[in-house]
CSV table of C-alpha atoms and ligand atoms in Angstrom, one decimal:
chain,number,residue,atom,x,y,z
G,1,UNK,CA,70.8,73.3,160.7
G,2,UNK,CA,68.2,70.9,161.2
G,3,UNK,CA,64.9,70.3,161.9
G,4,UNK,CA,63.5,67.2,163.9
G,5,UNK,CA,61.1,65.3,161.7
G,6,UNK,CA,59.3,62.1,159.7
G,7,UNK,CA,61.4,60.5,158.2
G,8,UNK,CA,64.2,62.0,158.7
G,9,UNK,CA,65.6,65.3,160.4
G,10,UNK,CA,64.7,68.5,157.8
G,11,UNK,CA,67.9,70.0,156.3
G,12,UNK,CA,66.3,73.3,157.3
G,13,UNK,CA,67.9,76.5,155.3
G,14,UNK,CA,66.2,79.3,156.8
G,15,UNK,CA,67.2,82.0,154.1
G,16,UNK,CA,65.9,79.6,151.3
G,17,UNK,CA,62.9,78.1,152.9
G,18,UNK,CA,59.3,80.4,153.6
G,19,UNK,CA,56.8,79.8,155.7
G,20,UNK,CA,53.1,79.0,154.1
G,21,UNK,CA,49.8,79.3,155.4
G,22,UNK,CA,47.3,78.0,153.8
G,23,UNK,CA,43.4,79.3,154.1
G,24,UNK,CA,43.3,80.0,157.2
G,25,UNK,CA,39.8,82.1,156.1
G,26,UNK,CA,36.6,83.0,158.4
G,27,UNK,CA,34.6,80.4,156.9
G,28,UNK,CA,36.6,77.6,157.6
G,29,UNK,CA,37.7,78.2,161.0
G,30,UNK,CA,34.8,80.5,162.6
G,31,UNK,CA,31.7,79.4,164.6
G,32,UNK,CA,29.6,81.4,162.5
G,33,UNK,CA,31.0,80.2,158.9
G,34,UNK,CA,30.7,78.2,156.2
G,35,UNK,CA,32.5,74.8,157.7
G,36,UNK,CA,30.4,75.4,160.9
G,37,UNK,CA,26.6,76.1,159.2
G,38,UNK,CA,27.6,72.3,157.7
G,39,UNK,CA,27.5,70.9,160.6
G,40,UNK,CA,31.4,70.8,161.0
G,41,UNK,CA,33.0,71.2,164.6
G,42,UNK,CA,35.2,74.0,163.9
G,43,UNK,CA,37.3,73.7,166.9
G,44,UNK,CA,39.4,70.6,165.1
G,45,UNK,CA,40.5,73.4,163.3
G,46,UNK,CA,40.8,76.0,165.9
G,47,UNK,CA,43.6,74.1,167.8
G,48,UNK,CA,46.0,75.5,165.1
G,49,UNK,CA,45.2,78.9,165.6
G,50,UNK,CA,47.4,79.1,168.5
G,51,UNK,CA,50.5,76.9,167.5
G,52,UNK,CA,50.1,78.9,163.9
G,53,UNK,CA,50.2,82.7,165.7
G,54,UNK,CA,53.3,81.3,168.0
G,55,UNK,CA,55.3,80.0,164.8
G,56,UNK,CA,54.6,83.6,162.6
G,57,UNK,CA,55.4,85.3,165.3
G,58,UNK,CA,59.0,83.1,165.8
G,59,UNK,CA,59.3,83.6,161.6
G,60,UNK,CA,58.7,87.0,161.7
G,61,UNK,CA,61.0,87.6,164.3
G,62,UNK,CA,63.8,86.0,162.4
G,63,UNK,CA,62.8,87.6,159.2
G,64,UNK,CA,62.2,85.1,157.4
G,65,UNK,CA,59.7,85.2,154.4
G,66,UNK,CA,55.9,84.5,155.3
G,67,UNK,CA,53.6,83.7,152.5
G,68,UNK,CA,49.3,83.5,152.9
G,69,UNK,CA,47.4,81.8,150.3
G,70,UNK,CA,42.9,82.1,150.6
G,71,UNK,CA,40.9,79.4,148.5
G,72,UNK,CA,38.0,82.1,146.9
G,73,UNK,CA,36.6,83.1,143.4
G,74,UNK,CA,35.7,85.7,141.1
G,75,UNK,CA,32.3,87.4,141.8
G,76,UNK,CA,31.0,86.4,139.0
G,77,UNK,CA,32.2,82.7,139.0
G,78,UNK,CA,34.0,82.5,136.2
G,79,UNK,CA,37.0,80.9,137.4
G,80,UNK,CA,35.0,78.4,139.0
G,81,UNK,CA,35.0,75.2,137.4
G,82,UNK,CA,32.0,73.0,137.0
G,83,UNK,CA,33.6,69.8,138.3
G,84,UNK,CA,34.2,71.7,141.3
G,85,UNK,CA,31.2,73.3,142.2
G,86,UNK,CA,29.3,69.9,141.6
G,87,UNK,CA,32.1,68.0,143.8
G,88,UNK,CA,31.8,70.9,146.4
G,89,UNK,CA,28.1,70.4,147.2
G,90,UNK,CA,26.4,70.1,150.0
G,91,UNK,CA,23.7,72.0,152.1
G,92,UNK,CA,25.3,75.2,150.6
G,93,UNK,CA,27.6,75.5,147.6
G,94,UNK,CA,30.4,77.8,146.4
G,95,UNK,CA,28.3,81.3,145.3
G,96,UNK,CA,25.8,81.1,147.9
G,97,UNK,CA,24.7,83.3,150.3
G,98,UNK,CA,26.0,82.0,153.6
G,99,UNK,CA,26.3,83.1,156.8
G,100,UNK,CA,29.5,85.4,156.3
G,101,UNK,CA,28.3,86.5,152.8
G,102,UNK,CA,28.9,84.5,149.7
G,103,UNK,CA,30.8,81.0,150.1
G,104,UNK,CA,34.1,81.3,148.6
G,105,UNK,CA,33.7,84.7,146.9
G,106,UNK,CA,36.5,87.0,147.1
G,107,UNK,CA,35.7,90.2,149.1
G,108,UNK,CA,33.5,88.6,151.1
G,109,UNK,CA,33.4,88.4,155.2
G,110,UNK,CA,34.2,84.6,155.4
G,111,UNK,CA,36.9,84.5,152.8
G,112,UNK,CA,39.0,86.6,155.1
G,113,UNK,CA,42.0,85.3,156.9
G,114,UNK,CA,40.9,85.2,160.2
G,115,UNK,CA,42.3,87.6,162.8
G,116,UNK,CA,44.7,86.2,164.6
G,117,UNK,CA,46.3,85.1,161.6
G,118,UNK,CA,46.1,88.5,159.7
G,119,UNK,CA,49.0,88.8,157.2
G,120,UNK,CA,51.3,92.0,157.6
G,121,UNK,CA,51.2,94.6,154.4
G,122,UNK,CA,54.9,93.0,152.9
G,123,UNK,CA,53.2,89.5,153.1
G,124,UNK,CA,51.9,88.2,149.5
G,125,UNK,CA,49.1,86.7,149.7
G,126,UNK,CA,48.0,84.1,147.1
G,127,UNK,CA,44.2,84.2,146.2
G,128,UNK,CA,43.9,80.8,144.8
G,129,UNK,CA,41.0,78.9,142.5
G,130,UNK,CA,42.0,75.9,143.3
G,131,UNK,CA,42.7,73.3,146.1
G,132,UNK,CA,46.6,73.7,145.4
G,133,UNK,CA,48.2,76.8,145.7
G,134,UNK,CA,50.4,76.2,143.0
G,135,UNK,CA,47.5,76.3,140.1
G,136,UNK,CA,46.5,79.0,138.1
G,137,UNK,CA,48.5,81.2,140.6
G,138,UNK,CA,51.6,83.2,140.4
G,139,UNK,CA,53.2,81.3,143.7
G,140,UNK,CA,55.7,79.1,142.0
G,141,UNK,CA,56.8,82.7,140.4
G,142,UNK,CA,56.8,84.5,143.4
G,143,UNK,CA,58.8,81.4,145.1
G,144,UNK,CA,61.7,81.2,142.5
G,145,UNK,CA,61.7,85.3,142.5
G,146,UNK,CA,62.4,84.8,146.4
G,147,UNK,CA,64.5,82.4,146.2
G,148,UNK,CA,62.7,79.6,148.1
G,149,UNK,CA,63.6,76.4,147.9
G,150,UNK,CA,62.0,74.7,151.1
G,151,UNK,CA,58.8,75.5,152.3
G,152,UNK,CA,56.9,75.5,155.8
G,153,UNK,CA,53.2,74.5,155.1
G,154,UNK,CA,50.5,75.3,157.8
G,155,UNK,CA,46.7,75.6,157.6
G,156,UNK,CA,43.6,74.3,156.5
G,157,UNK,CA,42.6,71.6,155.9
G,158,UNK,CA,45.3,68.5,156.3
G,159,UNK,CA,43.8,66.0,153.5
G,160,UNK,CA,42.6,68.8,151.2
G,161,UNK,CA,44.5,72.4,150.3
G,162,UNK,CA,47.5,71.4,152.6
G,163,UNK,CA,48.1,68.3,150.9
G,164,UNK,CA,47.5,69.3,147.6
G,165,UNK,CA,49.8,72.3,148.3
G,166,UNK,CA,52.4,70.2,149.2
G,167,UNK,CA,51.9,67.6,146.6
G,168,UNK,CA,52.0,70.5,144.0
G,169,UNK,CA,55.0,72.1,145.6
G,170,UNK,CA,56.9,68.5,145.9
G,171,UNK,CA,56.6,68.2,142.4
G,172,UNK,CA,58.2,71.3,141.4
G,173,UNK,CA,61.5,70.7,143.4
G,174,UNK,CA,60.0,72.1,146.7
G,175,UNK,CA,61.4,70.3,149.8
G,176,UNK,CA,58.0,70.9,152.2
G,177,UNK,CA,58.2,70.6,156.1
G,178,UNK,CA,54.2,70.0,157.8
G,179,UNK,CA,54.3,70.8,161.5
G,180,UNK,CA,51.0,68.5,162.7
G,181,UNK,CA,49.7,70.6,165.0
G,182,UNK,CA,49.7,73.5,162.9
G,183,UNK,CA,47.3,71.6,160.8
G,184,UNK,CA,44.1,70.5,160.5
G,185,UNK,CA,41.1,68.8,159.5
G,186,UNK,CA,37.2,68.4,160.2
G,187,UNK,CA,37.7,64.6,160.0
G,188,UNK,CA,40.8,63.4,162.8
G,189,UNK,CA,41.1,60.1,160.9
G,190,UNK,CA,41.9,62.1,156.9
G,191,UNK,CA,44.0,64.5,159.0
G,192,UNK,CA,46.2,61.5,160.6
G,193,UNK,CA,46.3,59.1,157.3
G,194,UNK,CA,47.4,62.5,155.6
G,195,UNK,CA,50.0,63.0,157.8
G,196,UNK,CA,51.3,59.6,157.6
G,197,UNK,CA,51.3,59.9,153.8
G,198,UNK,CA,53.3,63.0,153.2
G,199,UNK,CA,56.2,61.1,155.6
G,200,UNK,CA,55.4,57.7,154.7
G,201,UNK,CA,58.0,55.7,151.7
G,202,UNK,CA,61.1,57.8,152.8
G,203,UNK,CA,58.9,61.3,153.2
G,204,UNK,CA,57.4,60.1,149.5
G,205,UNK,CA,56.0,63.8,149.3
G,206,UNK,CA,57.8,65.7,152.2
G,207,UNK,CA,58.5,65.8,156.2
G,208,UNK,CA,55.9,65.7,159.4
G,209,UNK,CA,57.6,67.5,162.2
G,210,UNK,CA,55.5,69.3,165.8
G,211,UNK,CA,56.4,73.5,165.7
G,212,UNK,CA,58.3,73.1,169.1
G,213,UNK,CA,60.8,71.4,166.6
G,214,UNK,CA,60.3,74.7,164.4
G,215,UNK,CA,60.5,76.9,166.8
G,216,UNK,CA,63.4,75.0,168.2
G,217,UNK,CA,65.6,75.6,165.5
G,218,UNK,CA,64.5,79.4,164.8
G,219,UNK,CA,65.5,80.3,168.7
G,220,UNK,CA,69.0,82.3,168.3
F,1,TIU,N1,41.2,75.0,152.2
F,1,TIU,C1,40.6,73.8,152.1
F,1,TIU,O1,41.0,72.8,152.5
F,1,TIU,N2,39.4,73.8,151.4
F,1,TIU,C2,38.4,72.9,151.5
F,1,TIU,O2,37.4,72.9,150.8
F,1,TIU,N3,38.6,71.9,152.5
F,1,TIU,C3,37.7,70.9,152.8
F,1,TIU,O3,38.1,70.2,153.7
F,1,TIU,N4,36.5,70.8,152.3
């Protein structure tokens, strides 16, 4: 089975391969959040909310294995590096109060996956420190445990957590598939170059397909 795609069609194995969707939290994506109170126009990333609930829905459906991942830290901080809370900085930083609570502090209102996106009770979901969701995490664990060799990756945002994902996941033997339109960015022209890179020098780090391709190859 394959998968239309950049460079190349995806050798898709669907009991090997799960679907991962990366922070797709309250503050990033809401009107009322973190991304928005910076002056961000949240609705670049709200154009994936609807290809992202059509391709879980397809997934789940054919019982295949769904993974959640939510960029947050400790209360206290403390696995919050001070490289990135300087790098992070803007009108508001990671601890503050912002407008759904603390910014990027588990347990808080905005580091919620949003709604329509809410993981179902069997779903892991990885609570990562980190722009990757493969450091100082147990996914690379949870993946072999599965027995996951290819992975779907979805979410927020293109040029940062997606594409350090799949950078991270490339490099540990992962063959990643990035449907663009269930991707997304705050800035159109990092989400395109991103794109282009992951395909780009024979799919150097992965494959770009569109979820009709997806969902395509998931319909019995
Ligand atoms: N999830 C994720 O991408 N976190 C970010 O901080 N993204 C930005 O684009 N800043």
């Amino acid at each position: 089975m394959s998968i239309a795609a950049e460079p190349y069609a995806f050798p898709f194995a669907p009991e090997t391969c799960a679907l991962l969707v990366i922070d797709m939290q309250r503050d990033f994506l809401e009107p009322g959040g973190f991304g928005a109170a910076l002056g961000n126009d949240v609705s670049l990333l709200r154009r994936t909310i609807a290809p992202n609930r059509r391709l879980l829905d397809a997934w789940r459906g054919a019982g295949l294995q769904v993974l959640h991942t939510r960029e947050g830290h400790q209360p206290d901080l403390s696995d919050l590096p001070e490289a990135k809370k300087t790098r992070a900085r803007s009108a508001l930083t990671i601890g503050d109060a912002g407008p759904m609570g603390r910014i990027l502090v588990r347990g808080e209102k905005g580091h919620a996956i949003i709604p329509e996106l809410a993981p179902l009770p069997a779903e892991p979901v990885i609570d990562k420190p980190g722009k990757g969701a493969l450091w100082a995490t147990d996914l690379h664990a949870t993946l072999q445990r599965l027995g996951i060799r290819q992975l779907v990756v979805t979410g927020v945002t293109t040029e940062v957590c997606v594409h350090t994902t799949v950078r991270e996941a490339n490099d540990r033997g992962y063959d990643c598939l990035v449907p663009a339109d269930c991707v997304g960015s705050y800035f159109p022209d990092l989400h395109a170059a991103a794109l282009k890179m992951i395909s780009a020098q024979g799919g150097i780090f992965g494959w770009v397909s569109h979820s009709d391709h997806v969902l395509a190859a998931l319909s019995p």
